[in-house]
Amino acid sequence: MKILVIGSGGREHALAWKLAQSARVQCVYVAPGNGGTACDPRLQNVPITDLHALCDWAHQEEVALTVVGPEGPLSEGVVDLFRSRGMRIVGPSQAAAQLESSKAFSKAFMKRHHIPTAEFETFSDASLAHAYVDQKGVPIVIKADGLAAGKGVVVAMNFEQAHQAIDDMLLSDSGVVVHNEGGARVVIEEFLEGQEASFMVLCNGLSALPLATSQDHKRLLDHDQGPNTGGMGAYSPAPIVTPQIHAKVMREIIRPTLLGMMKEGHPFTGFLYAGLMISSDEEVKTLEFNTRLGDPETQPIMMRLKSDWVDVLWASTEPSVHSDERSRDKHPLDAVELLWDRRVAVGVVLASHGYPQAVRKGDTIEHLPQETEDCMVFHAGTSKAPSHWTTTGGRVLCVSALGGTLTQAQQLAYEAIKGIQFEGMQYRTDIGWRAKRVI
Ligand code: AMP
Ligand code: GLY
């Protein structure tokens, strides 16, 4: 069968790489893809970004299954569009994607369904927001309501930062935030302490198949210093998610979310990603929902996946059978058991000069290592000219390695990185450090 992956990042390269390993696959298309997906003979880039044009193309090509990587197309309704033409696609409807595309929606949803999350209020009036911060004190967290490409959250450690963030998000229109209906809004919420983990499940209605756990590294610099980024590296599994915490997350967060979405008339399909904050006394709260896989978490997770990914995603797109909790018939997804490599996978992001603020493009990348089964270089912001590779974005590559222990996986990834060069290359040297503390 022909498969289409929508997106152009490292997550999409890893997804397409894994899908192409299935014996059922004739070709994996990536739209628009990147330099890495262009060079893999089993993958083919499709230079279409307009969603209607892409849908027409996929229909004509008889693409059997489409997988959506990033949040943008989901919030624009790509899943509804493909389904209206009778095509199978992995992702949530536009209405269900609001769990990510509107912080105000997702926070109000969590409150309605008693899903543990930080205390919050939502504001569109700046003076009321300023007054709320003055009343609550700092540290405090200010979040823009709409999608903001990872730039919509300010963890304010002092009043000046908090007030500045409110003005930036409500009063100035920098174009970074995509405002939802009703205009600019902010969610202001309680600062939570603890350790973060990424918990992703593949869903259809009330059925939920958890993927391996992982942990991202959001800050640019070692020891979690510097500005927030889209993610500088990840590893899987995350030992902080013990079996007890895993069960609690399924019981208190994932299942009530799926049931709530079903009851509200927006059954959830596709990947649900709960960003967790786990406190030292094992209390778990939902920091955010994403309605897609994480980047870079997907890269180490795909390294560890042993099951046929096409079979799994295909099962997830079978029509849903249950409409409420009591009449709960089995969905084909309930029968899927994922097989994971027992080894640890680490993915280290190599970012370009100026990332995450003023990204420079066009630097020449040299000495990309030979890929092996245990060490893959997933591309994100790259393009291939006939004679050389160049950088085209903020996150350029994600070097991902498997090892019998975390240390061995780190050694393999960092050994491969040693050879790679481009002007202004930035990366963290401590991906996985938190796991060592737990182990
Ligand atoms: P989000 O996009 O909501 O995940 O926020 C981005 C990052 O900001 C998270 O990964 C956390 O590191 C941090 N963050 C978000 N909400 C909170 C909170 N309530 N308390 C502490 N840190 C937070
Ligand atoms: N790595 C965090 C995210 O994908 O949102």
Short mmCIF file of C-alpha atoms and ligand atoms in Angstrom, two decimals:
data_model
loop_
_atom_site.label_atom_id
_atom_site.label_comp_id
_atom_site.label_asym_id
_atom_site.label_seq_id
_atom_site.Cartn_x
_atom_site.Cartn_y
_atom_site.Cartn_z
CA MET A 1 0.00 0.00 0.00
CA LYS A 2 0.95 3.64 -0.40
CA ILE A 3 1.30 5.70 2.73
CA LEU A 4 1.51 9.47 3.20
CA VAL A 5 3.17 11.25 6.12
CA ILE A 6 2.34 14.97 6.44
CA GLY A 7 5.12 17.19 7.81
CA SER A 8 8.79 18.02 7.39
CA GLY A 9 10.53 17.49 10.74
CA GLY A 10 12.57 14.85 12.51
CA ARG A 11 9.39 13.27 13.86
CA GLU A 12 8.10 12.76 10.32
CA HIS A 13 11.44 11.33 9.14
CA ALA A 14 11.34 8.81 12.00
CA LEU A 15 7.68 7.92 11.33
CA ALA A 16 8.31 7.43 7.60
CA TRP A 17 11.50 5.43 8.25
CA LYS A 18 9.59 3.04 10.52
CA LEU A 19 6.57 2.74 8.22
CA ALA A 20 8.84 1.92 5.27
CA GLN A 21 10.10 -1.17 7.13
CA SER A 22 6.68 -2.85 6.80
CA ALA A 23 6.35 -5.57 4.18
CA ARG A 24 2.89 -4.16 3.35
CA VAL A 25 4.32 -0.89 2.04
CA GLN A 26 4.93 -0.05 -1.59
CA CYS A 27 5.99 3.58 -1.02
CA VAL A 28 5.97 6.10 1.80
CA TYR A 29 5.38 9.67 0.61
CA VAL A 30 6.32 12.60 2.82
CA ALA A 31 4.70 15.98 2.20
CA PRO A 32 6.68 18.15 2.02
CA GLY A 33 9.49 16.19 3.75
CA ASN A 34 13.11 17.30 4.19
CA GLY A 35 16.62 16.52 2.91
CA GLY A 36 16.76 13.24 4.82
CA THR A 37 13.46 11.90 3.54
CA ALA A 38 14.45 12.98 0.01
CA CYS A 39 17.56 10.79 0.12
CA ASP A 40 16.08 7.57 1.49
CA PRO A 41 15.24 5.38 -1.53
CA ARG A 42 12.16 3.94 0.21
CA LEU A 43 10.69 7.42 0.78
CA GLN A 44 9.53 10.02 -1.67
CA ASN A 45 8.94 13.72 -1.01
CA VAL A 46 5.80 15.36 -2.36
CA PRO A 47 6.18 19.15 -2.64
CA ILE A 48 2.56 19.99 -1.77
CA THR A 49 1.67 21.99 1.33
CA ASP A 50 -1.85 23.20 0.47
CA LEU A 51 -4.13 20.74 2.26
CA HIS A 52 -6.88 20.66 -0.37
CA ALA A 53 -4.34 20.07 -3.13
CA LEU A 54 -2.70 17.36 -1.00
CA CYS A 55 -6.04 15.66 -0.40
CA ASP A 56 -6.78 15.68 -4.16
CA TRP A 57 -3.34 14.27 -4.87
CA ALA A 58 -3.66 11.51 -2.22
CA HIS A 59 -7.07 10.54 -3.55
CA GLN A 60 -5.79 10.31 -7.09
CA GLU A 61 -2.70 8.30 -6.02
CA GLU A 62 -4.90 5.94 -4.02
CA VAL A 63 -2.93 6.50 -0.84
CA ALA A 64 -4.27 3.91 1.62
CA LEU A 65 -3.27 5.57 4.90
CA THR A 66 -2.18 9.08 5.88
CA VAL A 67 -0.42 10.03 9.12
CA VAL A 68 -0.32 13.65 10.28
CA GLY A 69 2.83 14.81 12.09
CA PRO A 70 2.43 18.44 13.19
CA GLU A 71 -0.40 20.32 14.91
CA GLY A 72 -0.91 22.99 12.22
CA PRO A 73 -2.75 20.81 9.65
CA LEU A 74 -4.77 19.15 12.45
CA SER A 75 -6.08 22.49 13.69
CA GLU A 76 -6.89 23.42 10.08
CA GLY A 77 -9.09 20.33 9.78
CA VAL A 78 -6.99 18.03 7.58
CA VAL A 79 -8.50 14.93 9.19
CA ASP A 80 -12.08 16.05 8.49
CA LEU A 81 -11.06 16.85 4.92
CA PHE A 82 -9.50 13.45 4.20
CA ARG A 83 -12.35 11.60 5.91
CA SER A 84 -14.93 13.51 3.87
CA ARG A 85 -13.33 11.88 0.80
CA GLY A 86 -13.46 8.44 2.42
CA MET A 87 -9.73 8.21 3.14
CA ARG A 88 -8.07 6.69 6.20
CA ILE A 89 -6.03 9.17 8.24
CA VAL A 90 -4.40 9.04 11.68
CA GLY A 91 -5.20 12.15 13.71
CA PRO A 92 -8.02 13.94 15.52
CA SER A 93 -10.83 15.94 13.92
CA GLN A 94 -10.49 19.72 14.00
CA ALA A 95 -12.90 19.85 16.96
CA ALA A 96 -10.91 17.24 18.92
CA ALA A 97 -7.61 18.94 18.04
CA GLN A 98 -8.74 21.88 20.20
CA LEU A 99 -7.27 19.94 23.12
CA GLU A 100 -3.98 21.30 21.78
CA SER A 101 -4.94 24.28 19.62
CA SER A 102 -6.72 26.13 22.44
CA LYS A 103 -5.24 26.18 25.93
CA ALA A 104 -8.46 27.83 27.15
CA PHE A 105 -10.50 24.92 25.73
CA SER A 106 -8.20 22.23 27.11
CA LYS A 107 -7.97 23.78 30.59
CA ALA A 108 -11.75 24.26 30.79
CA PHE A 109 -12.21 20.68 29.53
CA MET A 110 -9.89 19.32 32.24
CA LYS A 111 -11.79 21.26 34.87
CA ARG A 112 -15.17 19.97 33.61
CA HIS A 113 -13.96 16.37 33.70
CA HIS A 114 -11.91 16.56 36.91
CA ILE A 115 -8.64 15.76 35.17
CA PRO A 116 -5.72 16.80 37.40
CA THR A 117 -4.05 19.98 36.16
CA ALA A 118 -2.65 23.24 37.55
CA GLU A 119 -5.16 25.77 38.94
CA PHE A 120 -5.86 28.51 36.41
CA GLU A 121 -7.95 31.41 35.15
CA THR A 122 -8.46 32.61 31.57
CA PHE A 123 -8.34 36.31 30.58
CA SER A 124 -8.82 38.46 27.52
CA ASP A 125 -8.66 41.73 29.49
CA ALA A 126 -5.06 42.69 30.26
CA SER A 127 -5.82 44.75 33.38
CA LEU A 128 -7.72 41.85 34.96
CA ALA A 129 -4.83 39.53 34.08
CA HIS A 130 -2.30 41.90 35.68
CA ALA A 131 -4.44 42.13 38.81
CA TYR A 132 -4.69 38.32 39.01
CA VAL A 133 -0.89 37.99 38.87
CA ASP A 134 -0.52 40.62 41.61
CA GLN A 135 -2.99 38.71 43.75
CA LYS A 136 -1.46 35.23 43.15
CA GLY A 137 2.24 36.15 43.30
CA VAL A 138 5.20 34.54 41.52
CA PRO A 139 6.44 32.18 40.17
CA ILE A 140 3.44 31.90 37.87
CA VAL A 141 2.89 30.61 34.33
CA ILE A 142 1.41 32.65 31.46
CA LYS A 143 0.17 30.76 28.38
CA ALA A 144 -1.16 32.17 25.12
CA ASP A 145 -4.45 30.52 24.15
CA GLY A 146 -3.64 29.76 20.49
CA LEU A 147 -0.96 27.69 18.79
CA ALA A 148 2.42 29.41 19.09
CA ALA A 149 5.01 26.95 17.76
CA GLY A 150 6.34 26.24 21.25
CA LYS A 151 6.70 29.97 22.07
CA GLY A 152 3.41 30.54 23.85
CA VAL A 153 4.41 29.68 27.43
CA VAL A 154 6.29 31.93 29.85
CA VAL A 155 7.27 30.54 33.23
CA ALA A 156 7.61 33.88 35.05
CA MET A 157 9.95 33.81 38.03
CA ASN A 158 9.28 37.50 38.88
CA PHE A 159 6.49 40.07 38.48
CA GLU A 160 8.25 41.94 35.69
CA GLN A 161 8.40 38.81 33.49
CA ALA A 162 4.77 37.96 34.26
CA HIS A 163 3.42 41.42 33.41
CA GLN A 164 5.59 41.62 30.30
CA ALA A 165 4.29 38.24 29.10
CA ILE A 166 0.66 39.35 29.55
CA ASP A 167 1.28 42.51 27.51
CA ASP A 168 3.16 40.56 24.82
CA MET A 169 0.41 37.97 24.48
CA LEU A 170 -2.65 40.20 24.82
CA LEU A 171 -1.66 43.64 23.56
CA SER A 172 1.04 43.28 20.91
CA ASP A 173 0.43 41.32 17.75
CA SER A 174 3.79 39.79 16.91
CA GLY A 175 2.21 37.15 14.66
CA VAL A 176 3.74 34.32 16.73
CA VAL A 177 0.42 33.24 18.25
CA VAL A 178 -2.48 32.02 16.07
CA HIS A 179 -5.45 33.56 17.87
CA ASN A 180 -8.58 31.48 18.21
CA GLU A 181 -12.12 32.77 17.69
CA GLY A 182 -12.81 35.67 20.04
CA GLY A 183 -9.25 37.07 19.78
CA ALA A 184 -6.26 37.05 22.09
CA ARG A 185 -6.60 35.23 25.40
CA VAL A 186 -4.20 34.03 28.05
CA VAL A 187 -4.38 31.24 30.57
CA ILE A 188 -2.60 32.09 33.82
CA GLU A 189 -1.81 29.09 35.96
CA GLU A 190 -0.18 27.89 39.11
CA PHE A 191 3.55 27.06 38.88
CA LEU A 192 4.08 23.32 39.38
CA GLU A 193 7.26 21.72 40.60
CA GLY A 194 8.47 18.26 39.73
CA GLN A 195 9.74 16.26 36.81
CA GLU A 196 8.18 16.26 33.35
CA ALA A 197 7.46 13.21 31.20
CA SER A 198 5.80 12.67 27.84
CA PHE A 199 2.95 10.15 27.82
CA MET A 200 1.59 9.30 24.39
CA VAL A 201 -1.30 7.03 23.45
CA LEU A 202 -2.80 6.01 20.13
CA CYS A 203 -6.58 6.31 20.38
CA ASN A 204 -9.88 5.57 18.78
CA GLY A 205 -12.91 6.62 20.78
CA LEU A 206 -12.50 4.95 24.17
CA SER A 207 -9.66 2.67 23.09
CA ALA A 208 -6.18 3.74 24.04
CA LEU A 209 -2.88 2.05 23.25
CA PRO A 210 0.00 3.55 25.25
CA LEU A 211 3.34 3.97 23.50
CA ALA A 212 6.68 3.67 25.29
CA THR A 213 7.29 6.52 27.73
CA SER A 214 9.84 9.23 27.09
CA GLN A 215 11.27 12.46 28.39
CA ASP A 216 12.05 15.60 26.42
CA HIS A 217 14.65 18.29 27.24
CA LYS A 218 13.00 21.65 26.57
CA ARG A 219 15.78 24.06 27.56
CA LEU A 220 18.53 24.97 25.11
CA LEU A 221 21.53 24.40 27.37
CA ASP A 222 22.97 21.69 29.60
CA HIS A 223 21.58 21.36 33.14
CA ASP A 224 18.21 22.69 31.89
CA GLN A 225 19.48 26.24 31.50
CA GLY A 226 18.72 28.82 28.81
CA PRO A 227 15.53 29.51 26.86
CA ASN A 228 12.74 27.03 26.14
CA THR A 229 12.93 25.34 22.75
CA GLY A 230 10.81 22.85 20.80
CA GLY A 231 12.96 20.13 22.43
CA MET A 232 16.72 19.51 22.38
CA GLY A 233 16.68 15.76 22.86
CA ALA A 234 14.73 12.88 24.32
CA TYR A 235 15.14 9.36 25.58
CA SER A 236 12.91 6.34 26.07
CA PRO A 237 11.85 4.73 28.35
CA ALA A 238 11.47 7.33 31.13
CA PRO A 239 12.01 5.50 34.46
CA ILE A 240 10.21 8.30 36.32
CA VAL A 241 6.99 6.78 34.89
CA THR A 242 6.87 3.75 37.18
CA PRO A 243 4.20 1.08 36.62
CA GLN A 244 2.15 2.72 39.40
CA ILE A 245 2.37 6.15 37.78
CA HIS A 246 1.58 4.62 34.40
CA ALA A 247 -1.61 3.06 35.76
CA LYS A 248 -2.56 6.32 37.47
CA VAL A 249 -2.10 8.32 34.26
CA MET A 250 -4.28 5.91 32.31
CA ARG A 251 -6.94 5.98 35.05
CA GLU A 252 -6.95 9.67 35.99
CA ILE A 253 -5.91 11.41 32.78
CA ILE A 254 -6.18 9.35 29.58
CA ARG A 255 -9.45 7.46 30.13
CA PRO A 256 -11.42 10.44 31.53
CA THR A 257 -10.16 12.55 28.63
CA LEU A 258 -11.33 10.05 26.03
CA LEU A 259 -14.65 9.58 27.80
CA GLY A 260 -15.11 13.36 28.12
CA MET A 261 -14.38 13.93 24.43
CA MET A 262 -16.82 11.17 23.53
CA LYS A 263 -19.55 12.63 25.76
CA GLU A 264 -19.02 16.09 24.30
CA GLY A 265 -19.52 14.75 20.80
CA HIS A 266 -15.88 14.84 19.69
CA PRO A 267 -14.59 11.25 19.97
CA PHE A 268 -10.82 11.36 19.91
CA THR A 269 -8.82 9.57 17.23
CA GLY A 270 -5.07 9.63 16.63
CA PHE A 271 -2.26 10.43 19.03
CA LEU A 272 -2.97 12.01 22.38
CA TYR A 273 0.11 13.31 24.17
CA ALA A 274 -0.24 14.28 27.81
CA GLY A 275 2.64 16.40 29.07
CA LEU A 276 2.94 15.33 32.70
CA MET A 277 4.37 16.99 35.78
CA ILE A 278 5.23 14.37 38.42
CA SER A 279 5.88 15.72 41.91
CA SER A 280 8.26 14.16 44.43
CA ASP A 281 5.29 12.59 46.24
CA GLU A 282 4.11 11.00 42.96
CA GLU A 283 1.23 13.37 42.36
CA VAL A 284 0.65 13.65 38.60
CA LYS A 285 -0.80 16.69 36.83
CA THR A 286 -1.41 17.41 33.16
CA LEU A 287 0.70 20.34 31.99
CA GLU A 288 -0.74 20.31 28.51
CA PHE A 289 -2.28 18.11 25.85
CA ASN A 290 -0.88 17.75 22.38
CA THR A 291 -2.95 15.97 19.77
CA ARG A 292 0.04 14.54 17.88
CA LEU A 293 3.31 12.81 18.62
CA GLY A 294 6.14 14.74 20.26
CA ASP A 295 9.23 15.91 18.45
CA PRO A 296 11.93 14.82 19.33
CA GLU A 297 10.34 12.09 21.51
CA THR A 298 9.16 10.18 18.42
CA GLN A 299 12.71 9.64 17.17
CA PRO A 300 13.94 7.48 20.11
CA ILE A 301 10.52 5.85 20.42
CA MET A 302 10.55 4.70 16.78
CA MET A 303 14.09 3.32 17.31
CA ARG A 304 12.67 1.04 20.02
CA LEU A 305 9.49 -0.06 18.25
CA LYS A 306 9.62 -3.65 16.98
CA SER A 307 5.99 -4.09 15.87
CA ASP A 308 4.82 -3.47 12.32
CA TRP A 309 3.87 0.21 12.53
CA VAL A 310 1.61 0.02 9.49
CA ASP A 311 -0.48 -2.75 11.09
CA VAL A 312 -0.81 -0.71 14.28
CA LEU A 313 -1.84 2.53 12.59
CA TRP A 314 -4.17 0.66 10.25
CA ALA A 315 -5.94 -0.94 13.23
CA SER A 316 -6.31 2.49 14.84
CA THR A 317 -8.24 3.79 11.82
CA GLU A 318 -10.83 1.01 11.76
CA PRO A 319 -14.29 2.54 12.31
CA SER A 320 -15.18 2.95 15.97
CA VAL A 321 -17.80 0.64 17.41
CA HIS A 322 -18.51 1.83 20.91
CA SER A 323 -20.46 4.96 21.60
CA ASP A 324 -20.53 4.94 25.37
CA GLU A 325 -18.76 3.28 28.26
CA ARG A 326 -21.38 0.63 29.04
CA SER A 327 -21.77 -0.75 25.52
CA ARG A 328 -18.04 -1.12 25.24
CA ASP A 329 -17.33 -3.53 22.39
CA LYS A 330 -13.78 -4.26 21.43
CA HIS A 331 -12.08 -2.05 18.89
CA PRO A 332 -9.28 -3.63 16.78
CA LEU A 333 -6.86 -1.32 18.58
CA ASP A 334 -7.64 -3.12 21.85
CA ALA A 335 -6.16 -6.31 20.39
CA VAL A 336 -2.82 -4.70 19.48
CA GLU A 337 0.18 -5.44 21.65
CA LEU A 338 3.21 -3.32 20.95
CA LEU A 339 6.64 -4.92 21.06
CA TRP A 340 9.50 -2.74 22.26
CA ASP A 341 13.23 -3.20 22.13
CA ARG A 342 14.31 -3.53 25.76
CA ARG A 343 17.27 -1.30 25.11
CA VAL A 344 17.31 2.44 25.85
CA ALA A 345 17.12 4.94 23.01
CA VAL A 346 18.54 8.45 23.14
CA GLY A 347 17.98 11.18 20.55
CA VAL A 348 20.18 14.29 20.57
CA VAL A 349 19.08 17.33 18.56
CA LEU A 350 21.66 19.34 16.64
CA ALA A 351 20.31 22.88 16.22
CA SER A 352 21.46 25.74 14.05
CA HIS A 353 23.13 29.02 14.95
CA GLY A 354 20.73 31.38 16.74
CA TYR A 355 18.11 28.74 17.60
CA PRO A 356 15.53 29.21 19.13
CA GLN A 357 15.40 32.97 18.46
CA ALA A 358 17.03 34.12 15.22
CA VAL A 359 17.73 30.97 13.25
CA ARG A 360 20.44 31.16 10.60
CA LYS A 361 19.99 28.99 7.53
CA GLY A 362 22.28 27.92 4.72
CA ASP A 363 25.25 26.51 6.68
CA THR A 364 26.99 23.55 5.07
CA ILE A 365 26.68 20.26 6.98
CA GLU A 366 29.71 17.99 6.80
CA HIS A 367 30.53 14.41 7.71
CA LEU A 368 27.11 12.86 8.23
CA PRO A 369 27.85 9.39 9.61
CA GLN A 370 26.77 6.14 7.99
CA GLU A 371 23.45 5.05 9.48
CA THR A 372 23.28 1.70 11.24
CA GLU A 373 20.47 -0.26 12.89
CA ASP A 374 21.58 1.10 16.25
CA CYS A 375 22.33 4.66 15.24
CA MET A 376 20.13 6.74 12.95
CA VAL A 377 20.42 10.36 11.93
CA PHE A 378 16.90 11.74 11.53
CA HIS A 379 16.76 14.93 9.50
CA ALA A 380 14.63 18.00 10.21
CA GLY A 381 15.96 21.30 8.85
CA THR A 382 18.16 20.04 6.01
CA SER A 383 18.23 20.10 2.24
CA LYS A 384 20.50 18.29 -0.16
CA ALA A 385 22.20 20.18 -2.97
CA PRO A 386 23.92 17.90 -5.50
CA SER A 387 27.27 18.17 -3.77
CA HIS A 388 26.47 18.95 -0.12
CA TRP A 389 23.90 19.22 2.68
CA THR A 390 22.76 22.58 4.07
CA THR A 391 20.77 23.71 7.10
CA THR A 392 17.26 25.05 6.45
CA GLY A 393 15.76 25.38 9.92
CA GLY A 394 16.21 25.62 13.69
CA ARG A 395 16.38 21.96 14.59
CA VAL A 396 18.60 20.39 11.93
CA LEU A 397 19.23 16.73 12.88
CA CYS A 398 18.38 14.29 15.65
CA VAL A 399 21.06 11.67 16.17
CA SER A 400 19.35 8.68 17.77
CA ALA A 401 21.03 5.60 19.21
CA LEU A 402 20.12 2.40 21.02
CA GLY A 403 22.19 0.97 23.86
CA GLY A 404 21.97 -1.80 26.44
CA THR A 405 22.15 0.93 29.08
CA LEU A 406 21.47 4.64 28.97
CA THR A 407 25.21 5.30 29.14
CA GLN A 408 25.87 3.04 26.16
CA ALA A 409 23.12 4.72 24.13
CA GLN A 410 24.56 8.13 25.02
CA GLN A 411 28.07 7.03 24.07
CA LEU A 412 26.94 5.80 20.67
CA ALA A 413 24.92 8.96 19.92
CA TYR A 414 27.66 11.35 21.04
CA GLU A 415 30.33 9.36 19.20
CA ALA A 416 28.33 9.80 15.96
CA ILE A 417 27.86 13.51 16.68
CA LYS A 418 31.62 14.06 17.10
CA GLY A 419 32.14 13.81 13.36
CA ILE A 420 29.21 15.99 12.26
CA GLN A 421 29.98 19.63 11.63
CA PHE A 422 28.23 22.81 10.64
CA GLU A 423 28.93 26.42 11.50
CA GLY A 424 27.15 27.47 14.69
CA MET A 425 25.97 23.91 15.60
CA GLN A 426 24.42 23.77 19.09
CA TYR A 427 23.56 20.67 21.10
CA ARG A 428 23.23 19.53 24.68
CA THR A 429 25.79 17.12 26.05
CA ASP A 430 23.58 15.77 28.85
CA ILE A 431 20.53 14.21 27.17
CA GLY A 432 19.19 11.60 29.58
CA TRP A 433 20.71 13.03 32.77
CA ARG A 434 17.49 12.83 34.77
CA ALA A 435 17.11 9.10 34.12
CA LYS A 436 20.51 8.47 35.68
CA ARG A 437 19.29 10.04 38.88
CA VAL A 438 16.23 7.77 38.99
CA ILE A 439 18.19 4.62 38.14
P1 AMP B 1 3.43 23.62 27.63
O1 AMP B 1 3.52 24.07 26.20
O2 AMP B 1 2.15 23.94 28.31
O3 AMP B 1 3.92 22.22 27.86
O4 AMP B 1 4.58 24.44 28.37
C1 AMP B 1 5.92 24.42 27.96
C2 AMP B 1 6.81 24.17 29.16
O5 AMP B 1 6.59 25.18 30.15
C3 AMP B 1 6.53 22.87 29.86
O6 AMP B 1 7.20 21.80 29.24
C4 AMP B 1 7.05 23.14 31.23
O7 AMP B 1 8.46 23.03 31.28
C5 AMP B 1 6.69 24.59 31.44
N1 AMP B 1 5.39 24.72 32.13
C6 AMP B 1 4.16 24.75 31.57
N2 AMP B 1 3.20 24.85 32.51
C7 AMP B 1 3.83 24.87 33.70
C8 AMP B 1 3.38 24.95 35.05
N3 AMP B 1 2.09 25.07 35.37
N4 AMP B 1 4.32 24.91 36.02
C9 AMP B 1 5.63 24.82 35.73
N5 AMP B 1 6.11 24.75 34.47
C10 AMP B 1 5.24 24.77 33.47
N1 GLY B 2 8.69 17.80 22.41
C1 GLY B 2 7.53 18.50 22.79
C2 GLY B 2 6.50 18.57 21.79
O1 GLY B 2 6.54 17.91 20.77
O2 GLY B 2 5.54 19.31 22.00
#
